[in-house]
Short mmCIF file of C-alpha atoms in Angstrom, two decimals:
data_model
loop_
_atom_site.label_atom_id
_atom_site.label_comp_id
_atom_site.label_asym_id
_atom_site.label_seq_id
_atom_site.Cartn_x
_atom_site.Cartn_y
_atom_site.Cartn_z
CA MET A 294 1.49 53.76 18.05
CA THR A 295 4.44 51.57 17.12
CA VAL A 296 4.10 48.03 15.86
CA GLU A 297 5.80 46.66 18.99
CA THR A 298 3.51 48.59 21.33
CA SER A 299 0.40 47.55 19.38
CA ALA A 300 1.42 43.89 19.45
CA ARG A 301 2.03 44.03 23.21
CA HIS A 302 -1.33 45.75 23.70
CA ALA A 303 -3.10 43.10 21.58
CA ARG A 304 -1.79 40.36 23.88
CA GLY A 305 -3.77 41.99 26.67
CA ALA A 306 -3.19 42.11 30.38
CA GLY A 307 -3.97 39.46 32.94
CA PRO A 308 -7.22 39.49 34.93
CA PRO A 309 -7.33 41.50 38.19
CA LEU A 310 -4.94 40.02 40.73
CA PRO A 311 -7.35 40.28 43.70
CA ARG A 312 -9.88 38.21 41.80
CA GLU A 313 -7.27 35.54 41.04
CA LEU A 314 -6.18 35.39 44.67
CA ALA A 315 -9.82 35.08 45.73
CA LEU A 316 -10.24 32.17 43.33
CA GLY A 317 -7.21 30.45 44.85
CA LEU A 318 -8.55 30.92 48.37
CA ALA A 319 -11.94 29.57 47.29
CA LEU A 320 -10.32 26.41 45.92
CA PHE A 321 -8.36 25.93 49.13
CA ALA A 322 -11.51 26.46 51.20
CA LEU A 323 -13.33 23.85 49.12
CA TYR A 324 -10.49 21.41 49.75
CA CYS A 325 -10.71 22.07 53.50
CA LEU A 326 -14.47 21.51 53.44
CA VAL A 327 -13.91 17.92 52.36
CA ASP A 328 -11.90 17.33 55.54
CA LEU A 329 -14.86 18.68 57.55
CA LEU A 330 -17.19 15.99 56.23
CA PRO A 331 -18.56 13.67 58.96
CA ALA A 332 -15.81 11.23 59.97
CA GLY A 333 -18.18 8.35 60.55
CA GLY A 334 -17.32 5.61 58.12
CA ARG A 335 -14.93 7.74 56.01
CA THR A 336 -11.79 6.38 57.67
CA GLU A 337 -12.91 2.78 57.28
CA ALA A 338 -13.92 3.42 53.66
CA ALA A 339 -10.59 5.11 52.91
CA GLU A 340 -8.66 2.17 54.34
CA ALA A 341 -10.77 -0.35 52.42
CA ASN A 342 -10.26 1.58 49.19
CA ALA A 343 -6.51 1.76 49.83
CA ARG A 344 -6.29 -2.00 50.41
CA ALA A 345 -8.28 -2.60 47.22
CA LEU A 346 -5.83 -0.42 45.23
CA TYR A 347 -2.84 -2.23 46.69
CA ALA A 348 -4.37 -5.62 45.93
CA TRP A 349 -5.01 -4.50 42.36
CA GLU A 350 -1.40 -3.35 42.00
CA ARG A 351 -0.12 -6.71 43.24
CA SER A 352 -2.32 -8.52 40.77
CA LEU A 353 -0.78 -6.37 38.02
CA HIS A 354 2.75 -6.85 39.46
CA ILE A 355 3.35 -3.10 39.73
CA ASP A 356 3.50 -2.90 43.54
CA LEU A 357 6.87 -1.14 43.65
CA GLU A 358 6.08 1.06 46.66
CA ARG A 359 7.33 -1.41 49.30
CA PRO A 360 10.80 -2.01 47.78
CA LEU A 361 11.28 1.74 47.16
CA ASN A 362 10.16 2.57 50.70
CA THR A 363 12.47 -0.01 52.26
CA TRP A 364 15.45 1.24 50.25
CA LEU A 365 14.76 4.92 51.06
CA ALA A 366 14.29 4.24 54.80
CA GLY A 367 17.86 2.90 54.92
CA HIS A 368 19.33 6.26 53.74
CA ASP A 369 18.66 8.98 56.30
CA THR A 370 19.88 11.92 54.22
CA LEU A 371 17.92 10.88 51.14
CA THR A 372 14.85 10.31 53.31
CA VAL A 373 14.99 13.89 54.62
CA LEU A 374 15.51 15.28 51.11
CA ALA A 375 12.63 13.18 49.76
CA ASP A 376 10.29 14.33 52.54
CA TYR A 377 11.10 17.98 51.88
CA GLU A 378 10.76 17.47 48.13
CA TYR A 379 7.32 16.06 48.79
CA ALA A 380 6.39 18.96 51.05
CA VAL A 381 7.83 21.91 49.09
CA THR A 382 8.62 21.54 45.39
CA TYR A 383 5.09 21.03 44.07
CA LEU A 384 3.98 24.25 45.78
CA VAL A 385 6.99 26.26 44.59
CA SER A 386 6.86 25.03 40.98
CA THR A 387 3.13 25.64 40.69
CA GLY A 388 3.34 29.10 42.23
CA LEU A 389 6.22 30.11 39.97
CA MET A 390 4.36 28.78 36.92
CA LEU A 391 1.21 30.75 37.70
CA ALA A 392 3.21 33.92 38.45
CA TRP A 393 5.24 33.62 35.24
CA LEU A 394 2.14 33.10 33.12
CA TYR A 395 0.34 36.00 34.79
CA LEU A 396 3.23 38.44 34.36
CA ARG A 397 4.86 37.33 31.11
CA ARG A 398 2.23 35.33 29.20
CA PRO A 399 -1.19 36.83 29.95
CA ASP A 400 -2.44 35.41 26.65
CA ARG A 401 -1.88 31.90 28.07
CA TYR A 402 -2.68 32.61 31.70
CA ARG A 403 -6.48 32.43 31.61
CA ALA A 404 -6.61 29.05 29.88
CA ALA A 405 -3.86 27.65 32.12
CA ARG A 406 -5.54 28.94 35.29
CA THR A 407 -8.86 27.46 34.23
CA CYS A 408 -7.21 24.10 33.63
CA PHE A 409 -5.46 24.26 37.02
CA ALA A 410 -8.73 25.11 38.77
CA LEU A 411 -10.44 22.16 37.10
CA VAL A 412 -7.61 19.83 38.16
CA ASN A 413 -8.29 20.78 41.77
CA LEU A 414 -12.08 20.66 41.44
CA PHE A 415 -12.01 17.19 39.89
CA SER A 416 -9.55 15.98 42.53
CA VAL A 417 -11.61 17.36 45.42
CA ALA A 418 -14.68 15.62 44.00
CA VAL A 419 -12.81 12.30 44.08
CA PHE A 420 -11.57 12.99 47.60
CA ALA A 421 -15.14 13.54 48.75
CA LEU A 422 -16.73 10.62 46.93
CA TRP A 423 -13.95 8.01 47.12
CA PRO A 424 -11.48 8.66 49.97
CA VAL A 425 -8.21 6.70 49.93
CA MET A 426 -5.79 6.36 52.84
CA PRO A 427 -2.03 6.74 52.18
CA PRO A 428 -0.13 3.44 52.47
CA ARG A 429 2.07 4.81 55.30
CA LEU A 430 -0.99 5.02 57.57
CA ILE A 431 -1.92 1.32 57.17
CA ALA A 432 0.26 -0.35 59.78
CA ASP A 433 0.01 -4.00 58.71
CA LEU A 434 1.22 -3.32 55.16
CA GLY A 435 4.76 -2.90 56.49
CA PHE A 436 5.55 0.61 55.18
CA VAL A 437 7.88 2.96 57.04
CA ASP A 438 6.25 6.35 57.71
CA THR A 439 9.21 8.56 56.76
CA VAL A 440 7.28 11.72 57.61
CA VAL A 441 6.96 10.70 61.24
CA ALA A 442 10.35 8.97 61.42
CA GLU A 443 12.29 12.04 60.28
CA GLY A 444 9.95 14.69 61.72
CA THR A 445 9.90 16.60 58.43
CA TRP A 446 8.95 20.21 59.17
CA GLY A 447 5.97 21.38 57.13
CA SER A 448 5.14 18.01 55.61
CA TRP A 449 1.64 16.57 55.65
CA GLY A 450 0.96 14.62 58.80
CA THR A 451 3.23 16.81 60.94
CA PRO A 452 1.84 19.21 63.58
CA LEU A 453 2.31 22.26 61.30
CA VAL A 454 -0.26 20.97 58.79
CA ASP A 455 -2.02 18.42 60.92
CA HIS A 456 -5.35 19.78 59.66
CA ALA A 457 -4.63 18.62 56.09
CA ASN A 458 -6.90 15.97 54.63
CA GLN A 459 -4.95 12.73 54.91
CA LEU A 460 -7.63 10.64 53.23
CA ALA A 461 -6.94 12.23 49.84
CA ALA A 462 -4.36 9.96 48.28
CA MET A 463 -6.31 9.35 45.03
CA PRO A 464 -5.48 11.16 42.85
CA SER A 465 -2.07 12.46 43.90
CA LEU A 466 -2.27 16.25 43.82
CA HIS A 467 1.52 16.43 44.01
CA VAL A 468 1.84 14.55 40.73
CA ALA A 469 -1.17 16.32 39.20
CA TRP A 470 0.32 19.74 39.85
CA ALA A 471 3.73 18.65 38.57
CA VAL A 472 2.17 17.22 35.38
CA TRP A 473 0.16 20.43 34.90
CA VAL A 474 3.32 22.55 35.21
CA SER A 475 5.16 20.36 32.69
CA ALA A 476 2.24 20.49 30.24
CA GLU A 477 1.93 24.28 30.50
CA LEU A 478 5.67 24.71 29.91
CA ALA A 479 5.25 22.78 26.66
CA ARG A 480 2.14 24.74 25.69
CA ALA A 481 3.85 28.05 26.36
CA GLY A 482 6.77 27.07 24.12
CA ALA A 483 9.41 27.12 26.86
CA GLY A 484 12.97 26.17 25.96
CA ARG A 485 14.04 22.54 25.77
CA ALA A 486 16.09 22.78 28.95
CA THR A 487 13.12 24.20 30.87
CA GLN A 488 10.77 21.54 29.53
CA ALA A 489 13.30 18.85 30.41
CA ALA A 490 13.45 20.23 33.96
CA GLY A 491 9.65 20.08 34.17
CA ALA A 492 9.60 16.47 32.98
CA LEU A 493 12.37 15.56 35.45
CA HIS A 494 10.34 17.13 38.26
CA VAL A 495 7.40 14.88 37.36
CA LEU A 496 9.62 11.77 37.43
CA VAL A 497 11.22 12.71 40.76
CA THR A 498 7.81 13.46 42.28
CA VAL A 499 6.48 10.05 41.21
CA LEU A 500 9.47 8.29 42.79
CA VAL A 501 9.21 10.36 45.98
CA ILE A 502 5.49 9.85 46.60
CA ALA A 503 5.94 6.08 46.22
CA ALA A 504 9.19 5.80 48.23
CA THR A 505 7.83 7.89 51.12
CA ALA A 506 4.67 5.74 51.16
CA ASN A 507 2.42 8.76 50.70
CA HIS A 508 0.74 7.35 47.59
CA PHE A 509 0.24 4.22 45.57
CA LEU A 510 1.42 4.12 41.96
CA LEU A 511 -2.21 3.95 40.85
CA ASP A 512 -2.64 7.38 42.44
CA VAL A 513 -0.24 8.59 39.73
CA VAL A 514 -2.51 7.12 37.07
CA GLY A 515 -5.42 8.94 38.67
CA ALA A 516 -3.46 12.22 38.67
CA VAL A 517 -2.64 11.94 34.97
CA ALA A 518 -6.28 11.13 34.21
CA VAL A 519 -7.47 14.17 36.17
CA VAL A 520 -5.05 16.50 34.37
CA GLY A 521 -6.10 15.06 31.01
CA ALA A 522 -9.79 15.54 31.82
CA ALA A 523 -9.14 19.11 32.98
CA MET A 524 -7.22 19.97 29.82
CA TRP A 525 -10.00 18.52 27.70
CA ALA A 526 -12.69 20.43 29.59
CA ALA A 527 -10.73 23.69 29.64
CA GLY A 528 -10.05 23.46 25.91
CA ARG A 529 -13.61 22.61 24.93
CA PRO A 530 -14.79 26.23 24.48
CA ALA A 531 -11.74 26.98 22.34
CA ARG A 532 -12.37 23.89 20.21
CA ALA A 533 -15.99 24.92 19.78
CA ARG A 534 -14.88 28.37 18.62
CA ARG A 535 -12.56 26.75 16.09
CA ARG A 536 -15.32 24.63 14.57
CA VAL A 537 -16.92 26.23 11.53
CA ARG A 538 -20.52 27.08 12.40
CA PRO A 539 -23.28 25.58 10.23
CA PRO A 540 -24.28 28.94 8.66
CA ASP A 541 -20.65 29.55 7.71
CA ALA A 542 -20.22 25.99 6.43
CA PHE A 543 -23.07 26.70 4.01
CA PHE A 544 -21.00 29.34 2.20
CA LEU A 545 -18.11 26.88 1.92
CA ALA A 546 -20.42 24.22 0.49
CA VAL A 547 -21.99 26.40 -2.21
CA GLU A 548 -18.77 28.12 -3.27
CA SER A 549 -17.40 27.35 -6.70
CA ALA A 550 -15.04 28.92 -9.18
CA ARG A 551 -18.04 30.63 -10.80
CA ALA A 552 -19.59 31.76 -7.50
CA PRO A 553 -16.96 32.97 -5.00
CA GLN A 554 -18.38 33.52 -1.52
CA HIS A 555 -16.16 36.29 -0.23
CA ILE A 556 -17.30 39.77 0.69
CA GLY A 557 -15.36 42.90 1.46
CA GLY A 558 -15.09 46.62 1.63
CA LEU A 559 -13.61 49.56 -0.20
CA ILE A 560 -11.77 52.04 2.01
CA MET A 561 -10.65 55.43 0.77
CA LEU A 562 -7.54 56.67 2.57
CA ASP A 563 -6.23 60.21 2.77
CA ALA A 564 -2.68 59.94 1.42
CA PRO A 565 -0.99 63.32 0.98
CA ASP A 566 1.83 61.77 -1.03
CA GLY A 567 -0.64 59.96 -3.27
CA SER A 568 -0.01 56.40 -2.16
CA VAL A 569 0.07 54.03 0.79
CA ARG A 570 2.71 51.33 0.55
CA ALA A 571 1.88 47.66 1.07
CA ALA A 572 4.59 47.49 3.74
CA GLU A 573 2.72 50.10 5.79
CA LEU A 574 -0.52 48.13 5.56
CA ALA A 575 1.30 44.91 6.47
CA ALA A 576 2.83 46.58 9.55
CA VAL A 577 -0.62 47.68 10.74
CA VAL A 578 -2.05 44.17 10.27
CA ARG A 579 0.93 42.55 12.02
CA ALA A 580 0.46 44.82 15.04
CA ARG A 581 -3.20 43.85 15.44
CA LEU A 582 -3.11 40.23 14.30
CA ASP A 583 -3.26 38.74 17.81
CA GLY A 584 -6.62 40.45 18.38
CA LEU A 585 -8.06 39.05 15.12
CA PRO A 586 -7.53 35.28 15.37
CA ARG A 587 -9.37 34.35 12.16
CA MET A 588 -6.88 36.40 10.17
CA ARG A 589 -4.11 33.99 11.20
CA GLN A 590 -6.13 30.80 10.80
CA ARG A 591 -6.99 28.68 7.79
CA LEU A 592 -9.44 25.85 7.23
CA SER A 593 -8.45 22.30 8.13
CA ALA A 594 -8.28 19.58 5.53
CA PRO A 595 -11.76 18.49 4.39
CA ALA A 596 -13.30 15.45 6.08
CA ARG A 597 -16.32 13.49 4.98
CA PHE A 598 -18.27 13.41 8.25
CA ARG A 599 -16.92 16.47 10.05
CA ARG A 600 -17.22 20.17 9.48
CA PRO A 601 -13.93 21.94 8.84
CA ARG A 602 -12.12 23.64 11.70
CA TRP A 603 -10.00 26.73 11.97
CA VAL A 604 -6.34 25.84 12.52
CA ASP A 605 -3.43 28.16 13.17
CA HIS A 606 -1.40 29.20 10.15
CA PRO A 607 1.53 31.21 11.58
CA ASP A 608 3.56 31.46 8.35
CA LEU A 609 1.49 34.03 6.48
CA ASP A 610 2.38 34.78 2.90
CA TRP A 611 2.46 38.55 3.35
CA ASP A 612 3.31 39.17 -0.30
CA TRP A 613 -0.07 37.64 -1.15
CA HIS A 614 -2.23 38.81 1.75
CA VAL A 615 -1.13 42.46 1.55
CA THR A 616 -0.31 43.70 -1.94
CA ALA A 617 -0.34 46.91 -3.96
CA VAL A 618 -1.54 47.53 -7.51
CA THR A 619 -1.57 50.62 -9.70
CA LEU A 620 -4.60 51.64 -11.75
CA PRO A 621 -4.02 52.44 -15.41
CA PRO A 622 -4.43 56.13 -16.32
CA PRO A 623 -6.52 58.13 -15.83
CA GLY A 624 -7.54 56.22 -12.66
CA GLY A 625 -10.71 57.42 -10.98
CA ASP A 626 -13.94 55.63 -10.10
CA GLU A 627 -14.38 53.76 -13.38
CA ARG A 628 -10.96 52.08 -13.30
CA LEU A 629 -11.35 51.31 -9.60
CA ALA A 630 -14.76 49.72 -10.18
CA GLU A 631 -13.25 47.45 -12.86
CA LEU A 632 -10.50 46.33 -10.48
CA VAL A 633 -12.92 45.62 -7.63
CA ALA A 634 -15.17 43.61 -9.94
CA ALA A 635 -12.18 41.52 -11.07
CA LEU A 636 -11.15 40.88 -7.47
CA GLN A 637 -14.69 39.81 -6.62
CA ASP A 638 -14.50 37.15 -9.34
CA GLU A 639 -11.37 35.49 -7.89
CA PRO A 640 -12.09 32.86 -5.17
CA LEU A 641 -9.84 32.99 -2.13
CA PRO A 642 -7.65 29.85 -1.90
CA ARG A 643 -8.32 27.70 1.18
CA ASP A 644 -4.72 26.73 1.90
CA ARG A 645 -4.22 30.02 3.75
CA PRO A 646 -6.24 32.51 5.84
CA LEU A 647 -9.24 33.74 3.86
CA TRP A 648 -8.54 37.47 3.57
CA ARG A 649 -6.63 39.98 1.47
CA LEU A 650 -5.78 43.67 1.53
CA ILE A 651 -4.96 45.40 -1.75
CA ALA A 652 -3.63 48.96 -1.77
CA VAL A 653 -4.73 50.64 -5.00
CA ARG A 654 -2.51 53.45 -6.24
CA GLY A 655 -3.32 55.79 -9.09
CA TYR A 656 -6.91 56.48 -8.03
CA ALA A 657 -6.27 60.15 -7.25
CA ALA A 658 -3.31 62.36 -6.44
CA ASP A 659 -4.15 62.62 -2.74
CA ARG A 660 -6.19 59.48 -2.21
CA THR A 661 -5.41 55.76 -2.05
CA ALA A 662 -8.05 53.05 -2.12
CA VAL A 663 -7.76 49.82 -0.13
CA VAL A 664 -9.79 46.78 -1.10
CA PHE A 665 -10.47 44.47 1.86
CA LEU A 666 -11.56 40.93 0.97
CA MET A 667 -12.76 38.35 3.50
CA HIS A 668 -14.59 35.06 3.06
CA HIS A 669 -18.16 34.88 4.27
CA ALA A 670 -17.21 31.89 6.44
CA VAL A 671 -14.96 34.22 8.45
CA ALA A 672 -17.38 37.09 8.98
CA ASP A 673 -20.65 38.44 7.73
CA GLY A 674 -21.11 41.98 6.42
CA MET A 675 -20.98 43.69 9.81
CA GLY A 676 -18.11 41.42 10.80
CA VAL A 677 -16.06 42.64 7.86
CA ILE A 678 -16.70 46.23 8.92
CA ALA A 679 -15.67 45.36 12.47
CA HIS A 680 -12.41 43.81 11.23
CA ALA A 681 -11.71 46.87 9.09
CA LEU A 682 -12.32 49.24 12.00
CA ARG A 683 -10.11 47.23 14.30
CA LEU A 684 -7.36 47.29 11.70
CA ALA A 685 -7.87 51.04 11.50
CA ASP A 686 -7.34 51.30 15.26
CA THR A 687 -10.82 52.77 15.76
CA GLY A 688 -11.29 51.30 19.21
CA GLY A 689 -14.29 53.48 20.03
CA VAL A 690 -16.60 51.65 17.61
CA ASP A 691 -17.95 48.43 19.07
CA LEU A 692 -19.20 46.16 16.32
CA PRO A 693 -19.34 42.60 17.66
CA THR A 694 -18.49 39.81 15.24
CA ALA A 695 -19.74 36.99 17.47
CA PRO A 696 -23.34 35.84 17.05
CA ARG A 697 -25.88 37.03 19.57
CA PRO A 698 -27.17 34.55 22.18
CA ARG A 699 -29.82 32.29 20.74
CA ASN A 700 -33.44 32.85 21.69
CA PRO A 701 -34.98 29.41 22.44
CA LEU A 702 -38.46 30.52 21.29
CA ALA A 703 -37.09 31.95 18.04
CA THR A 704 -35.11 28.74 17.50
CA ALA A 705 -38.24 26.62 17.97
CA ILE A 706 -40.22 28.80 15.55
CA GLY A 707 -37.41 28.57 13.02
CA LEU A 708 -37.35 24.76 13.24
CA VAL A 709 -41.11 24.63 12.65
CA GLN A 710 -40.75 26.91 9.65
CA LEU A 711 -37.99 24.73 8.24
CA ALA A 712 -40.10 21.61 8.73
CA ALA A 713 -43.05 23.21 6.94
CA ASP A 714 -40.98 24.65 4.10
CA ARG A 715 -41.47 23.06 0.71
CA ARG A 716 -38.87 22.11 -1.82
CA PRO A 717 -38.77 24.41 -4.86
CA ARG A 718 -40.78 23.17 -7.79
CA LYS A 719 -37.78 23.32 -10.06
CA ALA A 720 -34.09 23.99 -9.76
CA PRO A 721 -33.02 27.60 -10.26
CA PRO A 722 -31.66 28.34 -13.73
CA VAL A 723 -27.88 28.34 -14.05
CA GLU A 724 -26.25 30.29 -16.82
CA PRO A 725 -23.80 28.16 -18.79
CA HIS A 726 -21.35 31.04 -18.99
CA PRO A 727 -22.24 33.61 -16.33
CA GLY A 728 -20.93 37.08 -16.85
CA ARG A 729 -18.33 38.64 -14.67
CA ARG A 730 -19.36 40.50 -11.58
CA SER A 731 -19.65 44.22 -11.70
CA PHE A 732 -19.09 46.87 -9.07
CA ALA A 733 -20.55 50.33 -8.83
CA GLY A 734 -20.70 53.01 -6.19
CA PHE A 735 -23.02 55.95 -5.81
CA ARG A 736 -23.02 59.12 -3.75
CA VAL A 737 -26.01 60.43 -1.88
CA PRO A 738 -26.68 63.94 -0.54
CA LEU A 739 -26.34 63.03 3.12
CA PRO A 740 -28.02 66.19 4.54
CA GLU A 741 -31.14 65.53 2.46
CA VAL A 742 -31.21 61.84 3.42
CA ARG A 743 -30.92 62.79 7.09
CA HIS A 744 -33.76 65.26 6.68
CA VAL A 745 -36.00 62.53 5.20
CA ALA A 746 -35.00 60.12 7.98
CA ARG A 747 -35.83 62.64 10.72
CA ARG A 748 -39.10 63.51 9.06
CA HIS A 749 -40.29 59.90 9.03
CA GLY A 750 -38.65 58.84 12.32
CA VAL A 751 -36.35 56.23 10.76
CA ARG A 752 -32.63 55.72 10.33
CA VAL A 753 -30.51 56.96 7.47
CA THR A 754 -29.80 53.36 6.49
CA ASP A 755 -33.54 52.68 6.20
CA VAL A 756 -33.96 55.55 3.74
CA ILE A 757 -31.08 54.31 1.59
CA LEU A 758 -32.37 50.73 1.65
CA CYS A 759 -35.81 51.91 0.55
CA ALA A 760 -34.23 53.81 -2.32
CA VAL A 761 -32.23 50.73 -3.35
CA VAL A 762 -35.32 48.51 -3.17
CA GLY A 763 -37.27 51.00 -5.26
CA GLY A 764 -34.56 50.99 -7.89
CA LEU A 765 -34.46 47.18 -7.95
CA LEU A 766 -38.24 47.00 -8.35
CA ARG A 767 -38.04 49.36 -11.31
CA ALA A 768 -35.19 47.48 -12.96
CA GLY A 769 -36.08 43.94 -11.88
CA PRO A 770 -38.67 41.45 -13.12
CA GLY A 771 -42.35 42.22 -12.99
CA PRO A 772 -44.81 40.95 -10.38
CA ALA A 773 -45.45 37.78 -12.35
CA GLY A 774 -41.77 37.05 -12.90
CA PRO A 775 -39.40 34.92 -10.81
CA THR A 776 -38.39 35.98 -7.31
CA LEU A 777 -35.33 38.19 -7.11
CA ARG A 778 -33.25 38.03 -3.92
CA VAL A 779 -30.56 40.62 -3.38
CA ALA A 780 -28.27 41.25 -0.41
CA VAL A 781 -27.44 44.93 0.04
CA PRO A 782 -25.04 45.49 2.97
CA LEU A 783 -24.48 49.15 3.75
CA MET A 784 -22.35 51.32 5.98
CA THR A 785 -23.20 54.99 6.06
CA ARG A 786 -20.31 56.51 7.96
CA THR A 787 -18.18 59.42 6.86
CA ALA A 788 -14.77 60.47 8.05
CA ARG A 789 -16.35 63.24 10.14
CA THR A 790 -18.76 60.94 12.00
CA LEU A 791 -16.05 58.31 12.33
CA ARG A 792 -13.78 60.78 14.12
CA LYS A 793 -16.58 61.72 16.51
CA ALA A 794 -17.22 58.10 17.49
CA THR A 795 -13.67 56.84 17.78
CA THR A 796 -10.27 57.61 19.16
CA PRO A 797 -7.99 59.38 16.68
CA PRO A 798 -6.42 56.80 14.35
CA PRO A 799 -3.19 57.28 12.37
CA SER A 800 -3.69 60.13 9.93
CA TRP A 801 -3.66 58.12 6.72
CA TRP A 802 -6.34 55.76 8.08
CA THR A 803 -8.89 58.59 8.33
CA CYS A 804 -11.20 57.45 5.61
CA ARG A 805 -14.57 57.37 3.95
CA ALA A 806 -15.84 53.78 3.89
CA ALA A 807 -18.13 52.24 1.29
CA ARG A 808 -19.42 48.67 0.99
CA TRP A 809 -20.25 46.70 -2.11
CA PRO A 810 -23.28 44.40 -2.43
CA ARG A 811 -22.93 40.75 -3.18
CA ARG A 812 -24.09 39.32 -6.45
CA SER A 813 -27.83 39.29 -7.14
CA GLY A 814 -29.47 36.02 -6.26
CA SER A 815 -26.72 34.89 -3.88
CA GLY A 816 -28.20 35.86 -0.53
#
């Protein structure tokens, strides 16, 4: 798989087209339902609301609709062009924008479509609850109804669309759709000329709706407010995902130069030529970066009363994030363990994404080790494994990194436990000069472990954890001594079982994975 193909695949495809068309029809049906509401009192209310808006505009001295309408009515050609602009351009621009996003920017389409749907839902709610009559339909205000005067084909109020809801002037959907198109052009990073055309379309639409007496200027204010509310509501889930969760913020709060809070993995790669170059690793990460957003985000600047957020950091320092080192002779497990321990002692700087990949040469003639570091605020132990597998293109293994849905009963029990928990009698001892971290790996006879697991009806991981706990009890403090807390994350997966569970990855990513435990007393 080439880097270009992988990057295109990571951007994903748009949602099914039939479903999107059904959503559009549902929105249109909802709009039509408003027009089917009982007419009793709605027309009178719409006229009263329109007169109130016009009176408010005059009190603010922004009632420019009458002069614009009078001027336009004196120019027949401009009147026809304005009527057709009102009837056509907002539909064409919106349709082209949705089609372009769906076909060319599927990564932006879903968010943009959600925002557009909310614009229409909010507007329909206002139409239903607070109808407003267009100024051209209120005879004694002195406006010229250019739609009727010129017989504009296809415009609202003509026989072709006589069923359209004409008590829906606030907010102006024409302006709302034009503003949405202009905003999405800016969000999608369109060229300056294209964005300027979008902004010009908004300005022309505002002038047209006022000059043709289809809307008041305050309807424009309502349209902008609706688009702003829709953008805020559509972006709320994304903002929530960018906020550092409380459990992750804990690891940021307790981190210090003496107690780094990153975790990671050690991956052994088959490398027939004896080494894997950092450029090869960087190419793999680049190809999959869009599918791993935290790897291209850093923490925001600290604030006193707000948890940090994840912000985009597009200019990655690849020479730092993906590097290569060579072990001193004779290499092997002992030298590798020393290097991993040293890397564990170095905190990850927070002015960049909190991860690193280090290709380790000199371990063996046909094997290269890769050290994968990631801060605990980015992912927990299983999350690190999931990131590593996704980088390795092992799409068949599904290891979710997102937290599971909360159980309300478990949450309530947890709150009661927290309320009943007591403060420790004394602060835990802190060594004035703590020693450096150490790293060690061990090999287990997997067939024997599997036999024990089958015999007792448990998993292989359970057997290994029991063995680790037994070793800690033998080496740790006695029953009367202080409590010892140790986190032991494990992954028991060999290259053979990995190949069975996944699609075939690139040859040099076929690997045996091992995990290292965090420091005793830290979890």
